[in-house]
XYZ file of C-alpha atoms in Angstrom:
319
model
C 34.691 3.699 -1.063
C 31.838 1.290 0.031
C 29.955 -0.413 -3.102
C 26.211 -0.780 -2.369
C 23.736 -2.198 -4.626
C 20.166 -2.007 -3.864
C 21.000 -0.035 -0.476
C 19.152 -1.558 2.863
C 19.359 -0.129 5.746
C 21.162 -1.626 9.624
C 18.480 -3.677 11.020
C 16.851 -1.927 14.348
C 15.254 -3.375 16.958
C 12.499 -1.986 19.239
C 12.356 -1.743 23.094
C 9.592 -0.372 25.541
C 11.702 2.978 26.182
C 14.450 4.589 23.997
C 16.148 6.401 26.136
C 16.812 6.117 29.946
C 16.152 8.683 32.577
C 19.874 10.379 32.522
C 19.947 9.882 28.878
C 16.671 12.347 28.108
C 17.694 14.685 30.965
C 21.184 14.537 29.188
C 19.675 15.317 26.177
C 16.753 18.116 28.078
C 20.339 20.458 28.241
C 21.226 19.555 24.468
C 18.383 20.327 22.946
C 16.742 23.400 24.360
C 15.368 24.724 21.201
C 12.878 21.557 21.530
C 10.636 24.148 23.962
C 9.229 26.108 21.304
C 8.388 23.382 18.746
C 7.142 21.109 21.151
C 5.256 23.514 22.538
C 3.396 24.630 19.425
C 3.558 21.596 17.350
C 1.920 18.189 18.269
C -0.562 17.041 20.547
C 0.167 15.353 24.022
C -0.971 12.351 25.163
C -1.427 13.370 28.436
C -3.564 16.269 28.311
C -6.791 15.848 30.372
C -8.778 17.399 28.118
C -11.278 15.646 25.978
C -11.358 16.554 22.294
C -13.706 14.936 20.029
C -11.630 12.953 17.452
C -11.146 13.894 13.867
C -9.618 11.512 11.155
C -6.624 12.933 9.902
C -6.148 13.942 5.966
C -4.720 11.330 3.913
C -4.795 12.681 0.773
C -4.799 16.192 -0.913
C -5.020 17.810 -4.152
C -1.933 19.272 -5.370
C -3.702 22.221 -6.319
C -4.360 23.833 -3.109
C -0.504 22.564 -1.947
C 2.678 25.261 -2.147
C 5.655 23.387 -2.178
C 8.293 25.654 -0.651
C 11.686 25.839 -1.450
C 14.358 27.913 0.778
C 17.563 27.939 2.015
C 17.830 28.098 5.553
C 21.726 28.090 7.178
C 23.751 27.148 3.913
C 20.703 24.373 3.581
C 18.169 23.659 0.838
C 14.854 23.527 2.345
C 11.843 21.767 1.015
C 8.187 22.083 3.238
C 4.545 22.239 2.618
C 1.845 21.976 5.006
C -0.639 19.910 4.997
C -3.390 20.715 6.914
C -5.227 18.123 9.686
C -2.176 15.457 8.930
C -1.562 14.449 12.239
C 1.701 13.286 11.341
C 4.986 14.984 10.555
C 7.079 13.836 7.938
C 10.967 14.251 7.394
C 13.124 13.559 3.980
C 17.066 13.555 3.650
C 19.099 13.647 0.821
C 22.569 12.189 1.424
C 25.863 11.575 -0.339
C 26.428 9.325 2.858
C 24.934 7.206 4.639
C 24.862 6.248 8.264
C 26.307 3.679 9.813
C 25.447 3.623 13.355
C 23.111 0.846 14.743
C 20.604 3.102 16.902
C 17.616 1.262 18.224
C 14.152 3.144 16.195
C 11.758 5.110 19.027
C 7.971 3.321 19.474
C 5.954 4.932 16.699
C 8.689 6.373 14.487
C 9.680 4.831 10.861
C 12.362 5.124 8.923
C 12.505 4.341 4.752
C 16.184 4.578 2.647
C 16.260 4.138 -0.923
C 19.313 4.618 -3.557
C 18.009 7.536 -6.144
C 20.295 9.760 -8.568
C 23.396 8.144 -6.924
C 22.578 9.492 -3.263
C 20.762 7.932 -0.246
C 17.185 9.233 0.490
C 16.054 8.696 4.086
C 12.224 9.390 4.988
C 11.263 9.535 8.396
C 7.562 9.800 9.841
C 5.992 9.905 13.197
C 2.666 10.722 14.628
C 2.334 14.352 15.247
C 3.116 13.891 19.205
C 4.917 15.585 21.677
C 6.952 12.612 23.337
C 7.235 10.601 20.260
C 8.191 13.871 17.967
C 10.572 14.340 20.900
C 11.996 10.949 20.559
C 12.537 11.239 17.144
C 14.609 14.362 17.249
C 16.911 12.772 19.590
C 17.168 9.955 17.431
C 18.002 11.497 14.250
C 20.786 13.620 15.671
C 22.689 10.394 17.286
C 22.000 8.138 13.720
C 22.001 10.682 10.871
C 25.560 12.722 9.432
C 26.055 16.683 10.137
C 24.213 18.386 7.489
C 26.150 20.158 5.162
C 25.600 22.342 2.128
C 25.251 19.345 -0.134
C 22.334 18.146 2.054
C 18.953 18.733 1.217
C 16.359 18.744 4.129
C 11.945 17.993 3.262
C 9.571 18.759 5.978
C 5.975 17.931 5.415
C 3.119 18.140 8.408
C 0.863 20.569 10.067
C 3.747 23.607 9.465
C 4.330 27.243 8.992
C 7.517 28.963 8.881
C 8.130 29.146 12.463
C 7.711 25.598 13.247
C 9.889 24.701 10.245
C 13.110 26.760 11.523
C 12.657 25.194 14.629
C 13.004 22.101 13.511
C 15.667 21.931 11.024
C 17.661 24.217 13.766
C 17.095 20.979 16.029
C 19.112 18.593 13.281
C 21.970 21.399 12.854
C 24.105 19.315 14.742
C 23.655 16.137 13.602
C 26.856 13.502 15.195
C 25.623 9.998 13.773
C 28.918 7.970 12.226
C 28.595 7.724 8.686
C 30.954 6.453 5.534
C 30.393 7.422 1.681
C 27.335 6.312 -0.290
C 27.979 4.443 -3.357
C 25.269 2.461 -5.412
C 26.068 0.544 -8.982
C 23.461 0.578 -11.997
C 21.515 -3.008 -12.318
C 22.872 -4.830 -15.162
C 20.378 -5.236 -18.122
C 20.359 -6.462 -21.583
C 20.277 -3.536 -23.313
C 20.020 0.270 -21.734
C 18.992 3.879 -22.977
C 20.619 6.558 -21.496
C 17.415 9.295 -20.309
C 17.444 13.184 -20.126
C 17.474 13.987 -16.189
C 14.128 14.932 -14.979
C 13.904 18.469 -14.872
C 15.690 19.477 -17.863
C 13.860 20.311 -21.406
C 14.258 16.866 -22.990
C 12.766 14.878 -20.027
C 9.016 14.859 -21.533
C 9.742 14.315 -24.772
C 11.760 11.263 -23.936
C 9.164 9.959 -21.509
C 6.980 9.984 -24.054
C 9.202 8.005 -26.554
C 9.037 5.616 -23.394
C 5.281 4.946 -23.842
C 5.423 4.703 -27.386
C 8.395 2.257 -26.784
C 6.244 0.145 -24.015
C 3.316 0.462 -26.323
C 5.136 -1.356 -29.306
C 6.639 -4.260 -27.369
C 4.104 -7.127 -27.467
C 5.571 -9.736 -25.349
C 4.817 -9.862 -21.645
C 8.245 -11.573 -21.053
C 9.912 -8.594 -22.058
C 10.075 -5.537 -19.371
C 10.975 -1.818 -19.550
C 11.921 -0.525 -16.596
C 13.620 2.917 -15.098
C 17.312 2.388 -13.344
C 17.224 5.926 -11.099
C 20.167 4.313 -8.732
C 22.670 6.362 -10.257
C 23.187 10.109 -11.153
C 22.785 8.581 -14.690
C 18.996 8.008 -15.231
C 19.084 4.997 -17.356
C 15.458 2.988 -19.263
C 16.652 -0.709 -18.921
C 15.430 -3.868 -21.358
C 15.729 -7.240 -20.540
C 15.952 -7.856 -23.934
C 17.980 -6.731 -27.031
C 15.821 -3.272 -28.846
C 14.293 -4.515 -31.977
C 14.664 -1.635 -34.865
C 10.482 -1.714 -35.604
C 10.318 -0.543 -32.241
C 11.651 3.239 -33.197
C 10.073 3.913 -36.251
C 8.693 6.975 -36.529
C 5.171 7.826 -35.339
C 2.194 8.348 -36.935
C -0.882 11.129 -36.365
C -3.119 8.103 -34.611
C -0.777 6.698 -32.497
C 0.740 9.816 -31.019
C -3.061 11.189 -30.417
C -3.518 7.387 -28.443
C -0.439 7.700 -26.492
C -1.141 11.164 -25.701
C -4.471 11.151 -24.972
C -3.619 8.295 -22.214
C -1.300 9.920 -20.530
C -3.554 13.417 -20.603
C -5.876 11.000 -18.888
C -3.258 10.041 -16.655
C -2.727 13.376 -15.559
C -5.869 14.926 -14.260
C -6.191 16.270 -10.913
C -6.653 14.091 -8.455
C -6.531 13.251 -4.839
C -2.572 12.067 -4.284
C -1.644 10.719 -0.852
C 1.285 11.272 1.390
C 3.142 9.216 0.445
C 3.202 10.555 -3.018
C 3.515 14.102 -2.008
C 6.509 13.135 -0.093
C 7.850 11.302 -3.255
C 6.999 14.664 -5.178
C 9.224 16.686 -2.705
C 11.986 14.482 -2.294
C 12.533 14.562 -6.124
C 12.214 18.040 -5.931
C 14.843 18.405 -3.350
C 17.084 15.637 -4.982
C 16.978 17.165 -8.402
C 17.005 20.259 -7.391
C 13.537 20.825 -9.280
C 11.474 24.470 -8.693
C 8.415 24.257 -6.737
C 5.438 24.373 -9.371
C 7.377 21.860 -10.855
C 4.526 18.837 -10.787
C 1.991 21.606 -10.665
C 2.639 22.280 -13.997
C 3.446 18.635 -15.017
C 0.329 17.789 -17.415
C 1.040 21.773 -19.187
C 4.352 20.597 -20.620
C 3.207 17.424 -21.494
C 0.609 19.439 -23.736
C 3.398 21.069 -25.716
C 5.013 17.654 -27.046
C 4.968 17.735 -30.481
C 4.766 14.533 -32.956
C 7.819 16.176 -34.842
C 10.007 16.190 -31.230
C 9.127 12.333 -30.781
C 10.207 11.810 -34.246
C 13.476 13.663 -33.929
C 13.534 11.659 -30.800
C 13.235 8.275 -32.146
C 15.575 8.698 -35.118
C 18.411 10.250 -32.701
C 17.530 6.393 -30.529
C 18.035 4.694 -33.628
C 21.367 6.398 -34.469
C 22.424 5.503 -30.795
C 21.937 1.617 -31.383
C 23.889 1.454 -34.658
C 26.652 2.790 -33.094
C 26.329 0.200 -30.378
C-alpha cells in the first residue's frame, strides 16, 4: 500500500503539440463516439464565421442550478449545466490514483486533492473542439478504468445527450494506477465530526463556531482534517474545559444569526459549484442537498448544542 500525505500530483510538462500525426489518427479509430459530442458541444477555432463575443458566466445562483444525480453504466453520475460557461469541467472520485507521467494538452488543467480518504481529480478546459478533443485523449491514457466505486461530475454547457457522450468516451479508461492512501495530520488535540450528510453534521458545525468563537488567542487554530474517511476538527492546542460550557439564549442567537447571514443567496462561482458537486458525489450527498443548506441550519436548537457540548465534554475526560 503506498502512504501519501498531503497528495501532489507527477509533475507535467507542456509542449507545442500533444500528440503526433499517427498518434491522433491512431486515436480518430479509438474514439469514434468523439463525432457526436464534438460535433454538438464546443466551438471551433477555425470556423470562418464571425460571432460577436460574449463574456462567459462566472458565477451563478444556486437557485436556478439542478444538480443531477444518475447512474449511468454501473456509474454514479453528477452534472449540471451551466449556461454561457464556455468551459467544461470534469471531477473524479478515486480510491486510486494514477501513476503515469502523461505530458498535460495546451489549455487543459488538472487539480488532485486527498478528501474522505480518496483522491479527487478536477479537470477543466475551454469549451473547444480540438482542445476538448485533446483532453479526452488524455484522460483515457492517465486516469484508471472506472469502476462502480468511481464517481464521475460533469459541469458545462450540457444536457443529457452531451453528458452520455462523454462519460461513454472515459468508459475505457487504461492509465497505470496503484492504491490511494492518505494519513490524518497530526495535531494536539482532535474531535472526531459527524460525516457531512448525516443528521448530526449541523448541529456539530455549529458547536464548531461556538468553539472558534470562545477561543481568544490568535496563536491557537481550529481547523477541519477531511484527508481521511474520518472527518476530524483539529487544535493545535490542548481543549480548555470553559470552552464547552453550555450555551446561553444570547450567544446562540449571535452565532446563529452570523451564520444565517452567512448563508443568503448569493452569486457562487465555479469553482465553488464544482466543490459543491464533488462533495456531493464523494459523500454520496442528494442533489438539493446545499439547496436546502441554510433550512436545516434553521432547525438547530439551543437544547441540541447543549446536548452537544456536554456529550464533547464527556469525550475529553475519558481522554
Amino acid at each position: 500500500m503506498t502512504q501519501i500525505s498531503g497528495y501532489q500530483p507527477p509533475e507535467f510538462k507542456e509542449r507545442e503539440r500533444f500528440f503526433s500525426k499517427r498518434t491522433l489518427w491512431i486515436m480518430n479509430l479509438i474514439l469514434i463516439p468523439l463525432i457526436f459530442v464534438l460535433a454538438t458541444l464546443g466551438q471551433n477555432d477555425s470556423d470562418d464565421v464571425a460571432i460577436d463575443y460574449v463574456a462567459p458566466n462566472t458565477e451563478y445562483l444556486l437557485a436556478d442550478l439542478t444538480f443531477n444525480k444518475t447512474q449511468y453504466a454501473g456509474l454514479d453520475l453528477h452534472w449540471v449545466n451551466l449556461d454561457n460557461s464556455q468551459k467544461l469541467y470534469f471531477g473524479f472520485v478515486f480510491d486510486r490514483q494514477p501513476v503515469a507521467s502523461i505530458q498535460i494538452p495546451p489549455f487543459v488543467n488538472v487539480k488532485t486533492q486527498a478528501q474522505g480518504g480518496q483522491l479527487w481529480i478536477q479537470i477543466d478546459m475551454p469549451n473547444n473542439r480540438e482542445v476538448i478533443y485533446d483532453a479526452l485523449v488524455f484522460m483515457k491514457s492517465w486516469l484508471p478504468l472506472l469502476t462502480s466505486n468511481n464517481k464521475v461530475v460533469i459541469a458545462g454547457e450540457l444536457d443529457q445527450k452531451i453528458v452520455a457522450s462523454l462519460v461513454e468516451n472515459l468508459m475505457f479508461n487504461d492509465g497505470e494506477s496503484t492504491e490511494f492512501f492518505t494519513s490524518a495530520t497530526k495535531f494536539v488535540q482532535t474531535i472526531e465530526s459527524p460525516q457531512i450528510g448525516s443528521e448530526e453534521f449541523e448541529v456539530f458545525y455549529v458547536v464548531h463556531l461556538i468553539l472558534k468563537s470562545r477561543i481568544l488567542s490568535n496563536r491557537i487554530n481550529v481547523i477541519w482534517d477531511t484527508k481521511t474517511q474520518k472527518r476530524l476538527l483539529g487544535f493545535n492546542s490542548v481543549i480548555e474545559p470553559s470552552w464547552l460550557l453550555p450555551i446561553k439564549n444570547e450567544e446562540f442567537d449571535r452565532i446563529m444569526s452570523d451564520l444565517s447571514e452567512s448563508l443568503k443567496p448569493a452569486q457562487i462561482n465555479v469553482d465553488g459549484l464544482m466543490r459543491y458537486l464533488m462533495h456531493q458525489a464523494g459523500y454520496n450527498l442528494p442533489p438539493n442537498y446545499f439547496h436546502t443548506r441554510a433550512l436545516r441550519y434553521r432547525q438547530v436548537s439551543l437544547l441540541q448544542i447543549n446536548a452537544q457540548l456536554i456529550k464533547l465534554q464527556e469525550l475529553l475526560i475519558k481522554k
